Coordinates of C-alpha atoms in Angstrom, one line a residue:
Chain A
M1 CA 91.6 75.4 119.0
R2 CA 89.4 75.1 116.2
V3 CA 90.8 76.2 112.7
I4 CA 89.4 76.3 109.0
L5 CA 91.2 76.5 106.0
I6 CA 90.5 77.1 102.7
G7 CA 92.7 76.5 99.8
G8 CA 95.0 74.1 97.9
G9 CA 98.6 73.5 97.0
Q10 CA 101.8 73.2 98.9
L11 CA 101.1 76.0 101.3
T12 CA 97.9 74.7 102.6
Y13 CA 99.2 70.9 102.7
F14 CA 102.0 71.9 104.8
L15 CA 100.0 74.7 107.1
A16 CA 97.4 71.9 107.8
K17 CA 100.3 69.3 108.7
K18 CA 101.6 71.7 111.1
F19 CA 98.1 72.4 112.7
A20 CA 97.1 69.1 113.1
N21 CA 100.0 67.8 114.5
A22 CA 99.7 71.1 116.9
G23 CA 96.7 69.3 117.9
Y24 CA 94.2 72.0 116.7
H25 CA 90.9 70.7 115.4
L26 CA 91.3 71.5 111.8
T27 CA 89.1 71.4 108.8
V28 CA 90.1 72.3 105.2
I29 CA 88.1 73.3 102.4
N30 CA 89.3 72.7 99.1
H31 CA 87.4 72.4 95.7
D32 CA 89.0 70.0 93.7
E33 CA 88.0 66.7 94.2
S34 CA 91.8 64.6 93.7
E35 CA 93.6 67.4 96.2
A36 CA 90.5 67.1 98.7
R37 CA 91.0 63.4 98.9
S38 CA 94.8 63.5 98.8
I39 CA 94.6 65.7 101.8
A40 CA 92.4 63.6 103.5
R41 CA 94.5 60.7 103.4
Q42 CA 97.9 62.7 104.7
V43 CA 96.4 64.9 107.3
K44 CA 94.4 64.4 110.3
A45 CA 91.7 67.0 109.4
T46 CA 88.0 66.9 107.9
V47 CA 88.1 67.9 104.5
I48 CA 85.4 69.3 102.9
L49 CA 85.1 69.3 98.8
G50 CA 83.6 72.8 97.9
D51 CA 84.1 76.5 97.7
G52 CA 85.1 78.1 100.9
S53 CA 83.4 81.6 99.9
S54 CA 79.7 79.7 99.9
P55 CA 78.0 80.2 103.0
A56 CA 76.4 76.6 103.0
I57 CA 79.9 74.8 102.6
L58 CA 81.1 77.4 105.5
E59 CA 78.8 76.0 107.8
E60 CA 79.2 72.5 106.9
A61 CA 82.8 73.0 107.9
G62 CA 81.7 74.4 111.5
A63 CA 82.3 78.2 110.6
Y64 CA 80.3 78.6 113.7
E65 CA 82.2 77.0 116.2
A66 CA 85.5 78.2 114.2
D67 CA 87.8 79.9 116.1
V68 CA 90.1 81.0 113.1
L69 CA 89.6 81.0 109.5
L70 CA 92.6 81.2 106.9
A71 CA 91.9 81.8 103.0
L72 CA 94.9 80.9 101.1
T73 CA 93.5 80.6 97.7
P74 CA 95.2 82.0 94.4
K75 CA 92.2 84.6 94.0
D76 CA 92.0 87.4 96.3
Q77 CA 88.3 87.8 95.6
D78 CA 87.5 84.5 97.2
N79 CA 89.7 84.8 99.9
L80 CA 87.9 88.4 100.8
V81 CA 84.5 86.8 100.4
A82 CA 85.4 83.5 102.4
C83 CA 86.8 85.8 105.5
Q84 CA 83.8 88.4 105.2
I85 CA 81.0 85.7 105.5
A86 CA 82.9 83.9 107.8
Q87 CA 82.8 87.1 110.4
I88 CA 79.3 88.4 109.5
R89 CA 77.5 85.5 109.2
Y90 CA 79.5 83.2 111.3
Q91 CA 81.3 85.5 114.0
V92 CA 84.3 83.8 113.2
S93 CA 86.6 86.4 115.5
R94 CA 90.1 85.9 113.8
T95 CA 90.2 85.9 109.9
I96 CA 93.5 85.9 107.8
A97 CA 93.8 86.2 104.3
L98 CA 96.5 85.8 101.7
V99 CA 96.5 88.7 99.2
N100 CA 98.4 88.1 96.2
D101 CA 98.2 91.5 94.8
P102 CA 100.3 93.6 97.8
N103 CA 98.0 96.7 97.0
Y104 CA 95.3 94.8 98.9
Q105 CA 97.2 94.1 102.0
T106 CA 96.0 97.1 103.6
V107 CA 93.0 97.3 101.6
F108 CA 92.0 93.9 103.3
R109 CA 92.5 95.4 106.6
Q110 CA 89.9 98.4 106.0
L111 CA 87.4 95.9 104.9
G112 CA 87.7 94.0 108.2
I113 CA 90.2 91.4 107.4
T114 CA 92.0 90.7 110.8
I115 CA 95.3 89.7 109.0
A116 CA 96.1 90.2 105.3
F117 CA 99.5 88.9 104.5
S118 CA 101.1 89.4 100.9
S119 CA 103.9 86.8 100.2
T120 CA 104.7 88.7 97.4
Q121 CA 105.3 91.7 99.7
I122 CA 107.3 89.4 102.1
L123 CA 110.0 88.3 98.9
A124 CA 110.1 91.6 97.6
N125 CA 111.3 93.1 101.0
L126 CA 114.0 90.2 101.5
I127 CA 115.3 91.1 97.6
D128 CA 115.5 94.4 98.5
Q129 CA 117.5 94.1 101.7
Q130 CA 119.9 92.1 99.9
A131 CA 119.2 89.0 102.0
E132 CA 121.7 87.2 99.9
F133 CA 124.6 88.7 101.6
F134 CA 123.9 88.0 105.0
D135 CA 122.2 85.7 107.1
L136 CA 118.8 87.5 107.7
K137 CA 115.5 85.7 108.1
S138 CA 112.0 86.2 108.7
L139 CA 111.5 89.9 107.4
F140 CA 107.6 90.4 107.7
P141 CA 105.4 92.9 108.7
V142 CA 103.2 92.8 111.7
A143 CA 100.6 95.6 113.1
A144 CA 99.5 96.1 109.5
G145 CA 102.4 96.8 107.5
K146 CA 103.2 99.4 110.2
V147 CA 106.3 97.6 111.8
N148 CA 109.0 95.2 110.5
V149 CA 110.5 92.5 112.7
T150 CA 113.4 91.0 111.7
E151 CA 115.7 88.1 112.9
L152 CA 119.5 88.6 112.2
V153 CA 122.3 86.7 113.1
L154 CA 125.9 88.6 113.1
D155 CA 128.5 87.0 111.5
E156 CA 132.3 88.2 112.4
N157 CA 132.7 90.4 109.8
S158 CA 129.6 92.9 111.3
P159 CA 131.3 96.4 112.3
A160 CA 128.5 96.0 115.1
I161 CA 130.6 93.4 116.9
G162 CA 132.2 94.6 119.9
Q163 CA 129.8 97.8 120.2
M164 CA 127.4 98.8 122.8
I165 CA 124.1 99.0 121.3
Q166 CA 124.1 103.0 122.7
E167 CA 127.2 103.3 120.3
L168 CA 125.6 102.1 117.2
S169 CA 123.7 104.5 114.8
L170 CA 120.4 102.9 114.9
P171 CA 117.7 105.3 113.1
S172 CA 115.4 106.4 115.6
G173 CA 112.2 104.0 114.4
S174 CA 114.3 100.9 115.1
L175 CA 115.2 98.8 118.0
I176 CA 116.9 95.6 119.0
G177 CA 114.0 93.7 121.0
C178 CA 116.4 91.0 122.1
I179 CA 119.4 88.9 121.6
I180 CA 119.6 85.4 121.6
R181 CA 123.0 84.5 122.6
H182 CA 124.1 80.6 123.3
E183 CA 120.6 79.9 123.6
N184 CA 119.8 82.7 126.4
M185 CA 117.5 85.3 125.8
I186 CA 118.8 88.8 126.7
V187 CA 116.8 91.9 127.2
P188 CA 119.4 94.5 125.6
Q189 CA 120.2 97.4 127.5
G190 CA 122.5 100.4 126.1
N191 CA 125.7 99.3 127.5
S192 CA 125.2 95.6 126.1
R193 CA 128.0 94.8 124.0
L194 CA 127.4 92.6 120.6
Q195 CA 129.1 89.5 120.1
A196 CA 129.6 87.4 116.9
A197 CA 126.8 84.8 116.4
D198 CA 124.3 87.0 118.4
R199 CA 120.9 86.3 117.2
L200 CA 119.4 89.9 117.1
I201 CA 115.4 90.3 116.8
L202 CA 114.9 93.7 115.1
I203 CA 111.9 95.7 115.5
S204 CA 111.8 98.7 112.9
Q205 CA 109.3 100.9 110.8
P206 CA 109.6 99.7 107.1
D207 CA 111.3 102.5 105.8
Q208 CA 113.9 102.8 108.7
S209 CA 114.9 98.8 108.1
E210 CA 117.6 99.2 105.4
K211 CA 119.5 101.8 107.5
M212 CA 119.1 100.1 110.6
L213 CA 120.4 96.6 109.0
V214 CA 123.3 99.1 107.4
A215 CA 124.1 100.0 111.5
L216 CA 124.3 96.4 112.0
I217 CA 126.0 94.8 109.1
G218 CA 127.5 97.4 107.4
P219 CA 126.7 98.9 103.4
A220 CA 125.6 96.6 100.9
T221 CA 128.6 95.9 98.4
Chain B
M1 CA 69.4 113.6 81.5
D2 CA 71.2 115.1 84.2
S3 CA 74.9 115.8 83.4
P4 CA 77.0 113.4 82.0
K5 CA 78.4 111.2 84.6
Y6 CA 81.8 109.0 84.8
I7 CA 81.0 105.4 85.2
I8 CA 82.9 102.3 85.0
V9 CA 81.4 99.2 84.1
V10 CA 83.3 96.1 85.3
G11 CA 83.0 92.9 82.9
C12 CA 81.9 93.2 79.3
G13 CA 79.7 90.1 79.1
R14 CA 76.0 90.1 78.1
L15 CA 75.1 92.2 81.0
G16 CA 78.1 94.4 81.0
S17 CA 78.0 95.0 77.2
C18 CA 74.2 95.9 77.4
L19 CA 74.7 98.5 80.2
A20 CA 78.0 99.8 78.9
S21 CA 76.3 100.2 75.3
R22 CA 73.1 101.9 76.6
L23 CA 74.9 104.3 79.2
S24 CA 77.1 105.4 76.4
S25 CA 74.7 106.4 73.7
I26 CA 72.7 108.3 75.9
G27 CA 76.0 110.5 76.7
H28 CA 77.7 109.0 80.0
D29 CA 81.3 108.7 79.9
V30 CA 81.6 105.2 80.0
V31 CA 84.9 103.0 80.8
V32 CA 84.5 99.3 80.3
I33 CA 86.9 96.7 81.9
D34 CA 87.3 93.0 80.9
L35 CA 90.2 90.3 80.9
Q36 CA 89.6 90.0 77.3
E37 CA 90.1 92.1 74.2
P38 CA 87.6 90.0 72.2
T39 CA 84.8 90.3 74.3
F40 CA 84.4 93.9 73.6
K41 CA 83.0 92.9 70.5
A42 CA 79.4 92.4 72.4
L43 CA 79.4 96.2 72.7
T44 CA 76.8 98.1 70.3
S45 CA 77.8 100.5 67.7
G46 CA 76.2 103.2 70.0
F47 CA 79.3 102.6 72.6
S48 CA 81.6 105.6 72.3
G49 CA 83.6 105.1 75.7
F50 CA 86.8 103.6 76.4
R51 CA 87.9 99.8 76.7
L52 CA 90.4 98.8 79.3
V53 CA 91.7 95.3 78.8
G54 CA 92.8 93.9 82.5
N55 CA 92.1 92.3 85.3
A56 CA 89.5 94.1 87.8
A57 CA 91.2 91.9 90.7
E58 CA 94.1 94.1 90.0
F59 CA 94.2 97.1 92.4
E60 CA 96.3 98.9 89.7
V61 CA 93.6 98.0 87.1
L62 CA 90.9 99.9 88.9
Q63 CA 93.4 102.8 89.4
R64 CA 94.2 102.8 85.7
A65 CA 90.3 103.3 85.4
K66 CA 90.4 106.2 87.4
I67 CA 88.2 104.8 89.6
A68 CA 88.5 107.6 92.4
K69 CA 87.0 110.0 89.8
A70 CA 84.0 107.7 89.1
D71 CA 80.6 108.8 89.9
T72 CA 79.5 105.4 89.4
L73 CA 80.9 101.9 89.5
L74 CA 78.9 98.8 88.2
A75 CA 80.2 95.1 89.2
V76 CA 78.8 92.7 86.5
T77 CA 81.4 90.2 86.1
G78 CA 80.3 86.5 85.8
E79 CA 82.0 86.2 89.4
D80 CA 79.9 87.1 92.3
N81 CA 83.3 87.7 94.5
L82 CA 84.9 89.6 92.2
N83 CA 82.2 91.6 92.0
L84 CA 81.9 91.8 95.7
M85 CA 85.4 92.7 96.0
V86 CA 85.3 95.4 93.6
A87 CA 82.1 97.0 94.4
Q88 CA 83.5 97.2 98.4
V89 CA 86.7 98.8 97.1
A90 CA 85.0 101.4 95.2
R91 CA 82.3 102.2 97.7
I92 CA 84.6 102.0 101.1
I93 CA 88.0 102.9 99.5
F94 CA 87.3 105.1 96.7
K95 CA 84.2 106.3 98.3
V96 CA 82.7 106.2 94.6
K97 CA 78.8 107.4 95.0
T98 CA 76.9 104.7 93.5
V99 CA 77.7 101.3 93.4
M100 CA 75.9 98.4 92.3
A101 CA 77.3 94.6 91.8
R102 CA 75.5 91.5 90.4
V103 CA 75.4 89.0 92.8
I104 CA 74.1 85.6 91.2
D105 CA 74.4 83.3 94.6
P106 CA 71.3 84.2 96.7
A107 CA 73.2 82.9 100.0
R108 CA 75.7 85.6 99.2
E109 CA 73.7 88.2 98.7
S110 CA 71.8 87.9 101.8
V111 CA 75.1 88.1 104.0
Y112 CA 76.2 91.7 101.8
R113 CA 73.2 93.4 102.3
N114 CA 74.3 96.3 104.5
L115 CA 77.4 97.6 102.6
G116 CA 75.9 100.7 100.9
V117 CA 76.3 99.0 97.7
V118 CA 73.2 98.4 95.8
I119 CA 73.3 94.4 95.2
V120 CA 71.2 92.8 92.1
S121 CA 70.8 89.2 92.6
P122 CA 69.2 87.8 89.1
T123 CA 67.4 84.6 90.3
P124 CA 64.6 86.5 92.7
L125 CA 64.1 88.8 89.6
V126 CA 63.7 86.5 87.3
A127 CA 61.6 84.0 89.4
Q128 CA 59.4 86.8 89.9
T129 CA 58.9 87.2 86.6
F130 CA 57.7 83.8 85.5
L131 CA 55.4 83.5 88.5
K132 CA 53.7 87.1 87.3
Q133 CA 53.5 85.5 83.8
L134 CA 51.9 82.1 85.3
D135 CA 49.6 84.6 87.3
V136 CA 50.0 82.4 90.7

């Protein structure tokens, strides 16, 4: 897979390492000379020094052949324009933009970006869900924010332990997608009973997430 | 002049302040947005509109400027990408009737031609003026 990454800082660096290790053909565009050199030295990728929202730089980075473009700069406008030029001029089929202002998450989708994610929103969701009280991970929105996917490990204090799924008062906009128990994946049935240390993959509408979590781990103290 | 329009000018630099001052002095309701307060000094005494300090890249700032009510939006900051983003938000999201954006890089300008936003690129216009004067 051919990936173009635009951005700098830790996020771009670690993502670049991950993609390079996964064997993707990776090009990184960065506009700071010392940072570009540093990435080139440490990651198996082509590094281009320049502005990722400039058509000439995108072309140099191989946009015509790219499968995915990720724009991760701190400026939403630069991410938007980079993704749009990649799509319109170079027919890159998947464009992913980081949005700093969470209000732009849906706006970017309306403007044609394939995926727009807001780390602000993800982190805010975590705080809202009072993540520190239980082992809740990876709450993230999919399908343009219409669905939340949550990973939750049930500890022994959970009121849901020993209950059948059909007995739990899960709200209608939510479901347990699968249960991982002792390294095995179980597709839950209505009469499946939950056990301590079960790792649940939960799917919910964002406004039902809190009710769903309360049904599984009890109300926040 | 027809009835006064509600016009948002984004960016109060040399171009923005010139446009805002002129449009306000002929009777339109003008809101001008800029990141920094001192920049508004560029507005002439003819300006009787509203000054909004804020980052136009923030959705909320555009809402504070009542973008949904605007008849016209002119995106004339010094940053092409910001102008393109604000212009699209105005035209596509808020359906502002008349949207214009200055885009300095001619390479970008050609990608965005079919947006429903009028894009003004200074370089070709200035080149024309030079060439006309040189009578070539």
